PDB file of C-alpha atoms and ligand atoms in Angstrom:
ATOM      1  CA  UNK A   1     -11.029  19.615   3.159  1.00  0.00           C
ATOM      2  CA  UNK A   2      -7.080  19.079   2.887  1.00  0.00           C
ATOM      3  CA  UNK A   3      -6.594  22.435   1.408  1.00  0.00           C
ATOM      4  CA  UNK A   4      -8.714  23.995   4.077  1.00  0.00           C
ATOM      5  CA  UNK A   5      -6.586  22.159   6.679  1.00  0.00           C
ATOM      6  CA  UNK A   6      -3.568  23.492   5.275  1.00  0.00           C
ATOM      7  CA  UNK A   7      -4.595  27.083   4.793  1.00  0.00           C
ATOM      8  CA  UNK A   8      -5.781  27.170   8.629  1.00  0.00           C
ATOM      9  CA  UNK A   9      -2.457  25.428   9.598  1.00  0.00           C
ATOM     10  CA  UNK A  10      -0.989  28.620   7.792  1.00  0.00           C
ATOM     11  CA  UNK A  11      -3.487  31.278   9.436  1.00  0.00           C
ATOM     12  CA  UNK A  12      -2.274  29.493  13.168  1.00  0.00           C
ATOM     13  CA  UNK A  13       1.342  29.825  12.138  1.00  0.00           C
ATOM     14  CA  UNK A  14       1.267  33.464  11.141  1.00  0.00           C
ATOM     15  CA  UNK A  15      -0.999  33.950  14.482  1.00  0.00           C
ATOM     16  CA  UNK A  16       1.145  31.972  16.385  1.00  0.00           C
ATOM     17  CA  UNK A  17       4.464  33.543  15.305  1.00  0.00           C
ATOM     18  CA  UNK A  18       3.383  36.988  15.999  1.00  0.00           C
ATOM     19  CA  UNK A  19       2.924  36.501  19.581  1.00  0.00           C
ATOM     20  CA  UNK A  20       5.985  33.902  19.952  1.00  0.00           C
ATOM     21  CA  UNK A  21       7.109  35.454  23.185  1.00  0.00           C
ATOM     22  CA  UNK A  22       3.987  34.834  25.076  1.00  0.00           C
ATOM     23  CA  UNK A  23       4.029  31.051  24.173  1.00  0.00           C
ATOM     24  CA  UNK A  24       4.484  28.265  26.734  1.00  0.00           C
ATOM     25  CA  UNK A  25       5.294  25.358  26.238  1.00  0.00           C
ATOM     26  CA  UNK A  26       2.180  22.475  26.701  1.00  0.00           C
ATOM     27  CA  UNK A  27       0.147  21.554  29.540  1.00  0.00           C
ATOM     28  CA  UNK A  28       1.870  18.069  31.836  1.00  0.00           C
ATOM     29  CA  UNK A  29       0.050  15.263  29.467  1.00  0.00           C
ATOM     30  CA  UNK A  30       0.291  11.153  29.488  1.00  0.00           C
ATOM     31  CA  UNK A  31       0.459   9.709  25.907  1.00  0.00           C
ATOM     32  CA  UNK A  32      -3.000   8.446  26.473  1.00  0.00           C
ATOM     33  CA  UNK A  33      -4.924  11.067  28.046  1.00  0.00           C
ATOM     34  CA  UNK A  34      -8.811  11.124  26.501  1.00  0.00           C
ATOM     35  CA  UNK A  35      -9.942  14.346  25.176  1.00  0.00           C
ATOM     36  CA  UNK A  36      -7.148  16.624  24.555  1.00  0.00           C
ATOM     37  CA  UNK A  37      -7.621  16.769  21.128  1.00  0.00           C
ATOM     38  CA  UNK A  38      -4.655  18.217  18.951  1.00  0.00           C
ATOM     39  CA  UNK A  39      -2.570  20.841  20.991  1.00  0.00           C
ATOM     40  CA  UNK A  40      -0.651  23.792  19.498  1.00  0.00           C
ATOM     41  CA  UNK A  41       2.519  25.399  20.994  1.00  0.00           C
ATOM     42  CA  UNK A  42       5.443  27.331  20.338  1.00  0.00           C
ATOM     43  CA  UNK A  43       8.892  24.870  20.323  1.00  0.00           C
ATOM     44  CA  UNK A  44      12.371  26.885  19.993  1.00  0.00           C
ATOM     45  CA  UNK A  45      10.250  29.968  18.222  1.00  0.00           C
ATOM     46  CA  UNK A  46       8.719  27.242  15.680  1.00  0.00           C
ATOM     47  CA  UNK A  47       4.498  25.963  15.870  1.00  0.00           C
ATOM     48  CA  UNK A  48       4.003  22.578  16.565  1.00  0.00           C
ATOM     49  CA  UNK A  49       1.993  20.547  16.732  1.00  0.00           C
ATOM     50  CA  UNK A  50       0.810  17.814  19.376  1.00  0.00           C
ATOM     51  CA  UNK A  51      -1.033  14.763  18.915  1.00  0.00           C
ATOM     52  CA  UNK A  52      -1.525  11.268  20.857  1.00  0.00           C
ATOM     53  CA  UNK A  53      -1.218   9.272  17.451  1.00  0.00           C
ATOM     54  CA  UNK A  54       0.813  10.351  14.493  1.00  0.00           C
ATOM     55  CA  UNK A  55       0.982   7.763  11.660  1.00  0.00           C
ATOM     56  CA  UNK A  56       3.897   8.247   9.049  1.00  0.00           C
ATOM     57  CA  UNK A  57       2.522   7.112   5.423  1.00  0.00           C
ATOM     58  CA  UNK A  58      -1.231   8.222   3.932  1.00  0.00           C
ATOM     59  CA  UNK A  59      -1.361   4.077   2.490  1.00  0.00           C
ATOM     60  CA  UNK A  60      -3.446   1.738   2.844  1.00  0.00           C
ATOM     61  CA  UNK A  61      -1.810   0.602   6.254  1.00  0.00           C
ATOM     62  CA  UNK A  62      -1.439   3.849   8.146  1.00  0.00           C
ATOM     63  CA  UNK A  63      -5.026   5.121   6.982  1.00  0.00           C
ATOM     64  CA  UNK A  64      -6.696   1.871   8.195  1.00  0.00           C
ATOM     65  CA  UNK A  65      -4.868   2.057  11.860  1.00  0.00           C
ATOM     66  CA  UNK A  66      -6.171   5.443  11.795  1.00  0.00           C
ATOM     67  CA  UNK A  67      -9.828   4.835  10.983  1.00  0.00           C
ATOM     68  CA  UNK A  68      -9.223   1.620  13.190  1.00  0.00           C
ATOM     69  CA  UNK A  69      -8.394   3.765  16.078  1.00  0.00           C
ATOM     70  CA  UNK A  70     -11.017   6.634  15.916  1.00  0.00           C
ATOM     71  CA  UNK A  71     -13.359   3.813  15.840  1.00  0.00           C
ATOM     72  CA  UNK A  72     -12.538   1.924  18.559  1.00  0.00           C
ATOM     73  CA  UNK A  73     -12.301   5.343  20.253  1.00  0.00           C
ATOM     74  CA  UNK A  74     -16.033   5.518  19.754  1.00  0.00           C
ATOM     75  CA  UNK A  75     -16.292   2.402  21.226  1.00  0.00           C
ATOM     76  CA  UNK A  76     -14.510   3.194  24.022  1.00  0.00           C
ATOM     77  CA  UNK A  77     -16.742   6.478  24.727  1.00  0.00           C
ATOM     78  CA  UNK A  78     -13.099   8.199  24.390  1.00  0.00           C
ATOM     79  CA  UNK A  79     -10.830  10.309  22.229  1.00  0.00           C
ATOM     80  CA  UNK A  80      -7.733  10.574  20.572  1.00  0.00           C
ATOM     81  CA  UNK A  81      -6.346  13.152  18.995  1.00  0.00           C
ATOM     82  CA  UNK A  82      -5.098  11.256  15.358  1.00  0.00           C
ATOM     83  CA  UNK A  83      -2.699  12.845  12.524  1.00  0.00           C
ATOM     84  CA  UNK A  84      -1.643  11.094   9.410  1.00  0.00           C
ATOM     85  CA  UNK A  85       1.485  12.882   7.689  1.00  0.00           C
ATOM     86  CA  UNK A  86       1.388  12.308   4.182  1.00  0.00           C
ATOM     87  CA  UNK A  87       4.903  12.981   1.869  1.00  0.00           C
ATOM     88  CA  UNK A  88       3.138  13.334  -1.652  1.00  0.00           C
ATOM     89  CA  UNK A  89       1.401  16.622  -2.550  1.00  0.00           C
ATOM     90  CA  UNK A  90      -1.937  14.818  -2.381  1.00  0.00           C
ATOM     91  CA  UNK A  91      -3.198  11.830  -0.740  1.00  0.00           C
ATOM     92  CA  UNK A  92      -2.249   8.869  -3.427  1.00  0.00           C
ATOM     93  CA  UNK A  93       0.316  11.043  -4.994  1.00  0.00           C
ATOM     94  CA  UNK A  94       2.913   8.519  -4.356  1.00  0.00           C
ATOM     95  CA  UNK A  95       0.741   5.456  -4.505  1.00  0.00           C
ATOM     96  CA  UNK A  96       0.763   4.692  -8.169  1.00  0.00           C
ATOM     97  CA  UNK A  97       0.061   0.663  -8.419  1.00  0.00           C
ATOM     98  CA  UNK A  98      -2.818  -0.731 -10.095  1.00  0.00           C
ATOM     99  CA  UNK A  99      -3.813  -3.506  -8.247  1.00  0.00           C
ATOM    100  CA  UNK A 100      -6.265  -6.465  -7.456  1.00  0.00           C
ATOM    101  CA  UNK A 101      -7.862  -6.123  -4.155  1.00  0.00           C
ATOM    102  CA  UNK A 102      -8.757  -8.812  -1.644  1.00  0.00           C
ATOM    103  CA  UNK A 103     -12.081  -6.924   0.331  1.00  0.00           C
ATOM    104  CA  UNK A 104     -11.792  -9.049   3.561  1.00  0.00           C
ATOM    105  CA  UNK A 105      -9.892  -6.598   5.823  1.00  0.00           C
ATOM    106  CA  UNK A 106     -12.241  -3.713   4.074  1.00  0.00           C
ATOM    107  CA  UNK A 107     -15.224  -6.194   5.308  1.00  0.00           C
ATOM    108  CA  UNK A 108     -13.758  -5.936   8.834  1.00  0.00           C
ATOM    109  CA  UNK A 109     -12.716  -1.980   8.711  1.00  0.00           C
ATOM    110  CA  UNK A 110     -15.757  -0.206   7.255  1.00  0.00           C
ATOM    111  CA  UNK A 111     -18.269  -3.345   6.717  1.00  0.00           C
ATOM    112  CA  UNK A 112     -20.813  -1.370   4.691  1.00  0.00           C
ATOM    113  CA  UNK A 113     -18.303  -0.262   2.139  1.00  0.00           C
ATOM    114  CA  UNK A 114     -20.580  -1.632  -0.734  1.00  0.00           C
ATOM    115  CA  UNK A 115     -23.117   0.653  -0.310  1.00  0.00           C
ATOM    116  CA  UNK A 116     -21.118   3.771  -0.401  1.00  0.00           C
ATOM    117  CA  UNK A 117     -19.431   5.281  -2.940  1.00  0.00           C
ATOM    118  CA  UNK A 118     -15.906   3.666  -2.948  1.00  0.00           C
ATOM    119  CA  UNK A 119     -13.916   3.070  -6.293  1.00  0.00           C
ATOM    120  CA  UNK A 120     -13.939  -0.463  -5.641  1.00  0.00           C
ATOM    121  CA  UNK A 121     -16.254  -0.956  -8.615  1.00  0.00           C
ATOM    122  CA  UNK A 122     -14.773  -3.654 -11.076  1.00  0.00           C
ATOM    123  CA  UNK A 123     -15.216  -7.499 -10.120  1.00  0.00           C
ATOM    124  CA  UNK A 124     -12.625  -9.754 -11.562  1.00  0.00           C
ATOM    125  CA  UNK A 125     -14.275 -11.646 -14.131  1.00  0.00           C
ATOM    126  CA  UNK A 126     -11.671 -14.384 -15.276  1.00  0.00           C
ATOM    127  CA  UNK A 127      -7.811 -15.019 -15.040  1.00  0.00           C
ATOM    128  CA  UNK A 128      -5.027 -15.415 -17.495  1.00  0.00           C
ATOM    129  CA  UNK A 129      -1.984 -16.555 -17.960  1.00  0.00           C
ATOM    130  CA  UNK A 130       0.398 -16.475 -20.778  1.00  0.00           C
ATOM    131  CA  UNK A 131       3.909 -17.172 -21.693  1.00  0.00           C
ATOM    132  CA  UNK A 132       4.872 -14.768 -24.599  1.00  0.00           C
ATOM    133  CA  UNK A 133       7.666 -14.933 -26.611  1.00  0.00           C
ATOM    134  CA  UNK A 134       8.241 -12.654 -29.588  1.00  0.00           C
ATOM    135  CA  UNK A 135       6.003 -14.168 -31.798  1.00  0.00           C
ATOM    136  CA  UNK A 136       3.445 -16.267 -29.750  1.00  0.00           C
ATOM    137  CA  UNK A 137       1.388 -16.302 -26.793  1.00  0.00           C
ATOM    138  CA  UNK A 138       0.916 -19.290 -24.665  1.00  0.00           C
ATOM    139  CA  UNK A 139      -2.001 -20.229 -22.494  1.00  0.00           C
ATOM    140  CA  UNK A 140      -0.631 -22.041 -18.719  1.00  0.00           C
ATOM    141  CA  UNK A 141      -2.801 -22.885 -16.294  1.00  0.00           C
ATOM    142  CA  UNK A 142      -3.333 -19.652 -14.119  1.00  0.00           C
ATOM    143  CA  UNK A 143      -1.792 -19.815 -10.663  1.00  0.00           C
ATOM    144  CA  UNK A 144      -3.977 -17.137  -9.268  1.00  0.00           C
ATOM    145  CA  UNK A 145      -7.836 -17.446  -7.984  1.00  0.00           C
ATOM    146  CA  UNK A 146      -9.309 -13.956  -8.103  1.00  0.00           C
ATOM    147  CA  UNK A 147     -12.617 -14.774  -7.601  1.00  0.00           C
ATOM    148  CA  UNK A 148     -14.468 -12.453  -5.332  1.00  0.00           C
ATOM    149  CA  UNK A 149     -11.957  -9.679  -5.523  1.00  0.00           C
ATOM    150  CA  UNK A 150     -11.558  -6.589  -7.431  1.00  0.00           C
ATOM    151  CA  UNK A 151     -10.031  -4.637 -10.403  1.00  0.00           C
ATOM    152  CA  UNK A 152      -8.930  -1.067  -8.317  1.00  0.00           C
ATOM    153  CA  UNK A 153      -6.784   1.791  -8.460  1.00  0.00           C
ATOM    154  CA  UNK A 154      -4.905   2.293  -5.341  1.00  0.00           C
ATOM    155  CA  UNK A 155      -4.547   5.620  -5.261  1.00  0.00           C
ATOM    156  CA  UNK A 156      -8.071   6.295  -6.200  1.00  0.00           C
ATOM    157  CA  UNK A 157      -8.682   3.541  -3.045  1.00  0.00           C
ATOM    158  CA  UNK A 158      -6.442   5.959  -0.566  1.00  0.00           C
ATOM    159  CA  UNK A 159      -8.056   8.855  -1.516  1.00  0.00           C
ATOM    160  CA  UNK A 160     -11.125   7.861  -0.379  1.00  0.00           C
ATOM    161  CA  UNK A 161     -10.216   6.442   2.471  1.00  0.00           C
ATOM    162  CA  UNK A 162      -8.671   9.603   3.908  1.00  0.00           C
ATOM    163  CA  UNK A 163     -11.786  11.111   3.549  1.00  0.00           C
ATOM    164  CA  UNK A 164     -13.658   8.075   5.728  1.00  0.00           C
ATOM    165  CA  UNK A 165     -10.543   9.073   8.299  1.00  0.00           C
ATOM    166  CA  UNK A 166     -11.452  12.525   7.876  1.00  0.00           C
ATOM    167  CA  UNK A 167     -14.733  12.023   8.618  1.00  0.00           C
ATOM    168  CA  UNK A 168     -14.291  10.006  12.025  1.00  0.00           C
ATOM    169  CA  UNK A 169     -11.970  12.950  13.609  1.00  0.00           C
ATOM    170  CA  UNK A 170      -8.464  12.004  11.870  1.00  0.00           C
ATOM    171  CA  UNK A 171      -6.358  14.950  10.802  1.00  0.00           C
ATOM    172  CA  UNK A 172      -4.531  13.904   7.232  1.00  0.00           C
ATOM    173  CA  UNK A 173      -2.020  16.278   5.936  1.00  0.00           C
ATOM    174  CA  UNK A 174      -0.183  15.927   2.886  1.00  0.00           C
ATOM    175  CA  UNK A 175       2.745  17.770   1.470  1.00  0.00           C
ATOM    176  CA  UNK A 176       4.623  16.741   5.045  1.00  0.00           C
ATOM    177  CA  UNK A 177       7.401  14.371   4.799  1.00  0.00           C
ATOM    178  CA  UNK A 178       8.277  13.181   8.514  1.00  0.00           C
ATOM    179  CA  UNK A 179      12.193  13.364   9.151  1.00  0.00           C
ATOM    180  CA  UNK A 180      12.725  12.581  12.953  1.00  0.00           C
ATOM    181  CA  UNK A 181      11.236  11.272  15.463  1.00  0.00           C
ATOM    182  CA  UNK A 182      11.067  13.604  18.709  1.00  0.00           C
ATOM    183  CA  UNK A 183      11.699  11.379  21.268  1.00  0.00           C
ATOM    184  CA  UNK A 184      11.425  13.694  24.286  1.00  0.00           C
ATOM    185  CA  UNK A 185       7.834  13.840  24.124  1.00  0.00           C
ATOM    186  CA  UNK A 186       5.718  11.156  25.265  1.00  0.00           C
ATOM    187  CA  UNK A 187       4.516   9.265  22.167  1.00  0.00           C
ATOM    188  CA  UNK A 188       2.294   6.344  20.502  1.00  0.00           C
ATOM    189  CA  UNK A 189       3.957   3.871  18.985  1.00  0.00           C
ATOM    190  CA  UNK A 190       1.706   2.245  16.045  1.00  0.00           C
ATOM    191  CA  UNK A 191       3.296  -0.654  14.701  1.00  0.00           C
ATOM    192  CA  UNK A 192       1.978  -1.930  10.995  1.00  0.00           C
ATOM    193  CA  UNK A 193       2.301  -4.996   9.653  1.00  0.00           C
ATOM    194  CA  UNK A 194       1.116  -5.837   5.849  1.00  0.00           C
ATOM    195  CA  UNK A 195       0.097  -9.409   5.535  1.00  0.00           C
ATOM    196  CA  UNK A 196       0.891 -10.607   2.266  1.00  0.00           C
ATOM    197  CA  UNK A 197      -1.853 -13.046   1.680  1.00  0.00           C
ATOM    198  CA  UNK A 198      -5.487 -13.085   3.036  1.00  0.00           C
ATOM    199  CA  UNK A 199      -5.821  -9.380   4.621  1.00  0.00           C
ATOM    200  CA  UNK A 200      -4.160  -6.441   2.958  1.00  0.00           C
ATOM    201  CA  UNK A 201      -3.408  -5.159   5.843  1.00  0.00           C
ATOM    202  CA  UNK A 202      -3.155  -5.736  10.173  1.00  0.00           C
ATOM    203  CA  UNK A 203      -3.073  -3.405  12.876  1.00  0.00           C
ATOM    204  CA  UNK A 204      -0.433  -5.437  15.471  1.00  0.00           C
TER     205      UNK A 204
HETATM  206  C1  FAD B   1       3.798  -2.529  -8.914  1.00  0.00           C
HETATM  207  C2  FAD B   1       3.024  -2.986  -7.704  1.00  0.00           C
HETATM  208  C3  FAD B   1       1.896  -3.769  -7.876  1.00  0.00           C
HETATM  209  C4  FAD B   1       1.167  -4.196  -6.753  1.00  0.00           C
HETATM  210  N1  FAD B   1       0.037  -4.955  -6.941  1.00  0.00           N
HETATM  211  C5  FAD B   1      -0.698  -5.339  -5.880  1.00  0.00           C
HETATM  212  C6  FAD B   1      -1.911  -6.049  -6.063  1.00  0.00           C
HETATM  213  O1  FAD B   1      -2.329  -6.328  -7.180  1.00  0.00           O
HETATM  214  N2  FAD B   1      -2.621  -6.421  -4.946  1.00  0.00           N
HETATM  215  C7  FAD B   1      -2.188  -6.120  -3.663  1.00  0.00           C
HETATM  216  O2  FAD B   1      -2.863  -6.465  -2.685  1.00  0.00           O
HETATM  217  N3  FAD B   1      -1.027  -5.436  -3.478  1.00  0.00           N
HETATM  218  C8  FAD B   1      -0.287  -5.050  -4.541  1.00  0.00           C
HETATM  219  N4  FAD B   1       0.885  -4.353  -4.355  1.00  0.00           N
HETATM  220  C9  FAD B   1       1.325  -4.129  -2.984  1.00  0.00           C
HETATM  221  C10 FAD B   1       0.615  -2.934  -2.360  1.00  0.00           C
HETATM  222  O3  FAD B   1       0.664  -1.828  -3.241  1.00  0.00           O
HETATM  223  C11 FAD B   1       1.320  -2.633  -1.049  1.00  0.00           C
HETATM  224  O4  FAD B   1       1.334  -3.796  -0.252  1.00  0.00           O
HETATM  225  C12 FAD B   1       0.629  -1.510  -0.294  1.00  0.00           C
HETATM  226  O5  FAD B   1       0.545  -0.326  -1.058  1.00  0.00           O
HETATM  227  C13 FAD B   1       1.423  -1.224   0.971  1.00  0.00           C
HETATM  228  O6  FAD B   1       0.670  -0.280   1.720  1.00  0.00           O
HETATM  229  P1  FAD B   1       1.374   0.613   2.823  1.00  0.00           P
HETATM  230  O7  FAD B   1       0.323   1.521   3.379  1.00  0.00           O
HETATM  231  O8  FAD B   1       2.132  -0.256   3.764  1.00  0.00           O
HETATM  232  O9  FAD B   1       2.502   1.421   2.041  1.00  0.00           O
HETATM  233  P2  FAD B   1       2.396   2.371   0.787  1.00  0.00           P
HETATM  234  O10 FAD B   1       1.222   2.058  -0.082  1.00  0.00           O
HETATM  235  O11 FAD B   1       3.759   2.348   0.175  1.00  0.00           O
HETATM  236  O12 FAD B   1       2.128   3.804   1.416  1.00  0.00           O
HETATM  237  C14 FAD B   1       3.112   4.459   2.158  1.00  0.00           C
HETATM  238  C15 FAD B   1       2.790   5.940   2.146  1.00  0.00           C
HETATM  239  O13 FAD B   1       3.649   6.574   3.075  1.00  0.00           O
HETATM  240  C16 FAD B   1       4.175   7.753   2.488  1.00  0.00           C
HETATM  241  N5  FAD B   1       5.452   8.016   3.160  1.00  0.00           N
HETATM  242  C17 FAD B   1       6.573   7.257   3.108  1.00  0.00           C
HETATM  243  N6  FAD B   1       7.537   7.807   3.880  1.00  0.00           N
HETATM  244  C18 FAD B   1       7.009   8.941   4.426  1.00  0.00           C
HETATM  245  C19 FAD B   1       7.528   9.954   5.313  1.00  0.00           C
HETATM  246  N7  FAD B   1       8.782   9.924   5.794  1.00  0.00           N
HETATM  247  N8  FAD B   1       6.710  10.981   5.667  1.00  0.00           N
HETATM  248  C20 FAD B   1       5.428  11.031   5.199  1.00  0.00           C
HETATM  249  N9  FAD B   1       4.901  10.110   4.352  1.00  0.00           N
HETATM  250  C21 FAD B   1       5.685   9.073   3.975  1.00  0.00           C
HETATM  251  C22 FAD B   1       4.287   7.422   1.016  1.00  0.00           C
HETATM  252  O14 FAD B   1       4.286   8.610   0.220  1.00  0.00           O
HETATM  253  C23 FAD B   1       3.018   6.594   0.791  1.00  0.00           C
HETATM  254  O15 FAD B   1       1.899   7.391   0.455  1.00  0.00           O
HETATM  255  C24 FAD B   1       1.609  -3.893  -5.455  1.00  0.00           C
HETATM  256  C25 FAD B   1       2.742  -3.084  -5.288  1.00  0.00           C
HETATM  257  C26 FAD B   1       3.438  -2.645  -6.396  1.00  0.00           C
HETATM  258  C27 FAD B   1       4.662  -1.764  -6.191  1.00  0.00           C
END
């Protein structure tokens, strides 16, 4: 799906820049107007692209404000056109950690994730804690409580979460690093907000 995106983002550019002198600029928009979907236009000889929402960062954060926002599109009986600009090559290219995952904000964001095929598969079974020196291992009491959460890879996690964006409208493109911010146009501001302890993540 990503490498299809891409190779029609190509086929519009080479379209695009052979008839660069007929281009005009967009069509008067607010930042909010429903339906527009994605718009395409010429900029100083160079495509661009134009969307009401454009989330830096394919993580866990800017992935769940944009499935959070194509569903309360739906909702809402309305649209918005959604991009997420990804730096890595892939989705979860630059998302390496291992991790323990607390499911409550999944709960809230996608509540039947259980019964689909996410890689949240491993339960924690137990907690350990040790002390080790060079030639021993002590058992402390563990500080954590892991009960009810779960053994993942977070870049396995992303990945399939872009495709539950993809899926609800949201345009994910990796292999784009965002550099500036083009203030001229009117724009979306989505403000993220990771919450350390009890929800992975918060849309403020
Ligand atoms: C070693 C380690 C272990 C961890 N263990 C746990 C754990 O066990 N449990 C837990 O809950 N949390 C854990 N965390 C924390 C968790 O990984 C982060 O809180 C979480 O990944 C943050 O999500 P995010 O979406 O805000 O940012 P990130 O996951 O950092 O994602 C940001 C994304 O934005 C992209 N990006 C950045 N700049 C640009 C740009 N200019 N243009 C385009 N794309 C860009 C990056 O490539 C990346 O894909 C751990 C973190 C680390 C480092």
């Amino acid at each position: 799906m990503q490498r299809a995106i891409r190779i029609a983002a190509a086929a519009t550019r080479r379209a695009l820049s052979s008839s660069a002198a007929r281009a005009s600029p967009p069509p008067p928009r607010g930042p909010l107007a429903p339906g527009w979907g994605a718009t395409r236009w010429l900029c100083s000889g160079r495509e661009a692209l134009s969307y009401d929402v454009v989330i830096v960062g394919a993580g866990p954060a800017g992935l769940a404000a944009a499935i959070r926002l194509k569903q309360l599109c739906r909702a809402a009986d309305t649209d918005l056109s959604v991009c997420v600009l990804e730096k890595g090559s892939e989705v979860g290219a630059h998302v390496l950690s291992g991790n323990v995952f607390e499911p409550r904000a999944l709960d809230e964001l996608i509540p039947k994730w259980r019964q689909e095929d996410s890689p949240i598969r491993v339960p924690v079974s137990s907690d350990k804690f040790w002390l080790l020196t060079k030639n021993q291992a002590w058992t402390l009491p563990s500080p954590f409580d892991n009960k009810g959460n779960y053994v993942i890879s977070l870049s396995q996690l992303v990945r399939w979460m872009a495709t539950k964006a993809e899926e609800l409208g949201v345009e994910v493109y990796p292999g784009f690093a965002a550099s500036e911010l083009q203030e001229s146009q009117p724009m979306m501001l989505v403000l993220l907000r990771m919450v350390p302890k009890g929800k992975l993540f918060n849309l403020v």
